[in-house]
PDB file of C-alpha atoms in Angstrom:
ATOM      1  CA  MET A  48       7.319  19.889 -28.482  1.00 51.00           C
ATOM      2  CA  SER A  49       6.042  16.700 -26.950  1.00 84.00           C
ATOM      3  CA  VAL A  50       4.858  16.481 -23.374  1.00 92.00           C
ATOM      4  CA  THR A  51       4.665  12.681 -23.446  1.00 93.00           C
ATOM      5  CA  GLY A  52       6.944  10.520 -21.350  1.00 94.00           C
ATOM      6  CA  THR A  53       7.725   9.968 -17.693  1.00 97.00           C
ATOM      7  CA  TRP A  54       8.279  12.992 -15.461  1.00 97.00           C
ATOM      8  CA  ASN A  55       9.816  12.975 -11.979  1.00 98.00           C
ATOM      9  CA  LEU A  56       7.966  15.656 -10.026  1.00 97.00           C
ATOM     10  CA  THR A  57       8.641  17.491  -6.778  1.00 97.00           C
ATOM     11  CA  LEU A  58       5.506  18.898  -5.174  1.00 95.00           C
ATOM     12  CA  ASN A  59       6.148  21.652  -2.643  1.00 95.00           C
ATOM     13  CA  SER A  60       3.731  21.352   0.276  1.00 90.00           C
ATOM     14  CA  PRO A  61       3.331  22.572   3.868  1.00 87.00           C
ATOM     15  CA  LEU A  62       4.499  19.079   4.927  1.00 85.00           C
ATOM     16  CA  GLY A  63       7.709  19.382   2.911  1.00 90.00           C
ATOM     17  CA  ASP A  64       8.589  18.339  -0.610  1.00 94.00           C
ATOM     18  CA  GLN A  65       6.720  15.299  -1.947  1.00 91.00           C
ATOM     19  CA  ALA A  66       7.945  13.134  -4.822  1.00 94.00           C
ATOM     20  CA  ALA A  67       5.600  11.937  -7.564  1.00 94.00           C
ATOM     21  CA  ARG A  68       5.832  10.369 -11.004  1.00 96.00           C
ATOM     22  CA  LEU A  69       3.767  11.607 -13.936  1.00 97.00           C
ATOM     23  CA  ASP A  70       3.360   9.303 -16.936  1.00 97.00           C
ATOM     24  CA  LEU A  71       1.883  10.948 -20.046  1.00 96.00           C
ATOM     25  CA  HIS A  72       1.069   9.387 -23.408  1.00 95.00           C
ATOM     26  CA  ASP A  73      -0.871  10.387 -26.492  1.00 91.00           C
ATOM     27  CA  THR A  74      -3.609   7.952 -27.500  1.00 89.00           C
ATOM     28  CA  GLY A  75      -5.099   8.964 -30.839  1.00 90.00           C
ATOM     29  CA  GLY A  76      -4.605  12.665 -30.153  1.00 87.00           C
ATOM     30  CA  VAL A  77      -5.913  12.430 -26.578  1.00 93.00           C
ATOM     31  CA  LEU A  78      -3.528  13.095 -23.684  1.00 95.00           C
ATOM     32  CA  GLN A  79      -3.785  10.384 -21.020  1.00 97.00           C
ATOM     33  CA  GLY A  80      -1.683   9.089 -18.188  1.00 97.00           C
ATOM     34  CA  THR A  81      -1.241   8.491 -14.475  1.00 97.00           C
ATOM     35  CA  LEU A  82       0.088  10.302 -11.421  1.00 96.00           C
ATOM     36  CA  THR A  83       1.821   8.179  -8.794  1.00 93.00           C
ATOM     37  CA  GLY A  84       2.637   9.552  -5.358  1.00 86.00           C
ATOM     38  CA  LYS A  85       2.438   7.683  -2.056  1.00 82.00           C
ATOM     39  CA  GLY A  86       0.017   5.031  -3.337  1.00 82.00           C
ATOM     40  CA  ASP A  87      -1.212   3.354  -6.484  1.00 88.00           C
ATOM     41  CA  PRO A  88      -1.129   5.181  -9.838  1.00 93.00           C
ATOM     42  CA  ALA A  89      -4.139   7.479 -10.265  1.00 95.00           C
ATOM     43  CA  PRO A  90      -5.597   8.003 -13.755  1.00 97.00           C
ATOM     44  CA  LEU A  91      -5.465  11.585 -14.993  1.00 98.00           C
ATOM     45  CA  GLN A  92      -8.634  13.626 -15.386  1.00 97.00           C
ATOM     46  CA  ARG A  93      -9.062  16.538 -17.816  1.00 96.00           C
ATOM     47  CA  ALA A  94      -5.547  16.150 -19.238  1.00 97.00           C
ATOM     48  CA  ALA A  95      -4.764  18.754 -21.888  1.00 95.00           C
ATOM     49  CA  TYR A  96      -1.758  20.226 -23.657  1.00 94.00           C
ATOM     50  CA  ASP A  97      -1.761  23.484 -25.596  1.00 91.00           C
ATOM     51  CA  GLY A  98       1.514  24.903 -26.841  1.00 87.00           C
ATOM     52  CA  SER A  99       3.840  24.751 -23.856  1.00 91.00           C
ATOM     53  CA  VAL A 100       1.085  24.528 -21.202  1.00 95.00           C
ATOM     54  CA  VAL A 101      -0.038  21.200 -19.755  1.00 96.00           C
ATOM     55  CA  SER A 102      -2.905  20.728 -17.307  1.00 97.00           C
ATOM     56  CA  PHE A 103      -4.489  17.742 -15.602  1.00 98.00           C
ATOM     57  CA  ALA A 104      -6.081  16.598 -12.357  1.00 98.00           C
ATOM     58  CA  ALA A 105      -5.897  13.360 -10.380  1.00 97.00           C
ATOM     59  CA  ASP A 106      -7.235  11.843  -7.163  1.00 93.00           C
ATOM     60  CA  ALA A 107      -3.882  11.195  -5.485  1.00 85.00           C
ATOM     61  CA  ASP A 108      -2.796   9.579  -2.237  1.00 79.00           C
ATOM     62  CA  THR A 109      -1.065  12.246  -0.132  1.00 79.00           C
ATOM     63  CA  PRO A 110       0.311  12.393   3.420  1.00 77.00           C
ATOM     64  CA  VAL A 111      -3.094  13.770   4.541  1.00 80.00           C
ATOM     65  CA  GLY A 112      -5.241  11.279   2.607  1.00 81.00           C
ATOM     66  CA  ARG A 113      -6.665  11.009  -0.890  1.00 85.00           C
ATOM     67  CA  LEU A 114      -7.128  14.452  -2.473  1.00 89.00           C
ATOM     68  CA  ASN A 115      -8.037  15.776  -5.890  1.00 94.00           C
ATOM     69  CA  LEU A 116      -5.042  17.747  -7.170  1.00 95.00           C
ATOM     70  CA  ALA A 117      -5.348  20.035 -10.221  1.00 98.00           C
ATOM     71  CA  PHE A 118      -2.090  20.894 -12.018  1.00 98.00           C
ATOM     72  CA  SER A 119      -1.158  23.552 -14.554  1.00 98.00           C
ATOM     73  CA  GLY A 120       2.397  23.969 -15.732  1.00 97.00           C
ATOM     74  CA  THR A 121       4.713  25.010 -18.511  1.00 96.00           C
ATOM     75  CA  VAL A 122       7.007  22.621 -20.373  1.00 95.00           C
ATOM     76  CA  SER A 123      10.422  23.890 -21.448  1.00 95.00           C
ATOM     77  CA  GLY A 124      12.508  21.131 -23.041  1.00 93.00           C
ATOM     78  CA  ASP A 125      12.839  18.420 -20.401  1.00 95.00           C
ATOM     79  CA  SER A 126      11.634  20.646 -17.532  1.00 97.00           C
ATOM     80  CA  LEU A 127       8.124  21.208 -16.227  1.00 97.00           C
ATOM     81  CA  ALA A 128       7.063  23.766 -13.603  1.00 98.00           C
ATOM     82  CA  GLY A 129       3.841  25.288 -12.366  1.00 98.00           C
ATOM     83  CA  LYS A 130       1.214  25.212  -9.633  1.00 98.00           C
ATOM     84  CA  TYR A 131      -1.144  22.605  -8.286  1.00 97.00           C
ATOM     85  CA  GLU A 132      -4.402  23.287  -6.472  1.00 96.00           C
ATOM     86  CA  THR A 133      -5.492  21.383  -3.368  1.00 93.00           C
ATOM     87  CA  PRO A 134      -8.393  21.845  -0.946  1.00 91.00           C
ATOM     88  CA  PHE A 135      -5.804  23.670   1.231  1.00 89.00           C
ATOM     89  CA  GLY A 136      -4.554  26.133  -1.393  1.00 94.00           C
ATOM     90  CA  ALA A 137      -2.152  26.311  -4.342  1.00 97.00           C
ATOM     91  CA  PHE A 138       1.466  25.184  -4.251  1.00 97.00           C
ATOM     92  CA  ASP A 139       4.431  25.038  -6.628  1.00 98.00           C
ATOM     93  CA  PHE A 140       5.653  21.939  -8.399  1.00 98.00           C
ATOM     94  CA  SER A 141       8.558  21.214 -10.715  1.00 98.00           C
ATOM     95  CA  GLY A 142       9.842  18.223 -12.603  1.00 97.00           C
ATOM     96  CA  THR A 143      12.219  16.765 -15.117  1.00 98.00           C
ATOM     97  CA  ARG A 144      11.583  14.287 -17.882  1.00 97.00           C
ATOM     98  CA  SER A 145      13.037  10.872 -17.131  1.00 93.00           C
ATOM     99  CA  ALA A 146      15.671   9.623 -19.577  1.00 65.00           C
TER     100      ALA A 146
END
């Protein structure tokens, strides 16, 4: 199953749900992409995909400033769900692949 494509994410946070876009592509067997939230697209760091599990990190613009967010989630068809780590703790996220 491919994880590549554009994903519309909802990040649960203490400040309410936050929308983000995740763009993933495979470049010569290496997973790369960007995460776009409140600001400019942020390049992914440590992006990896193994079976149905995808993980990555990004320095993202958030309502409380620029933070490094580390994600780990499970892909099931066109759905993605998991947790993301912040300096303030871990929170749930979910998403759907864009058509």
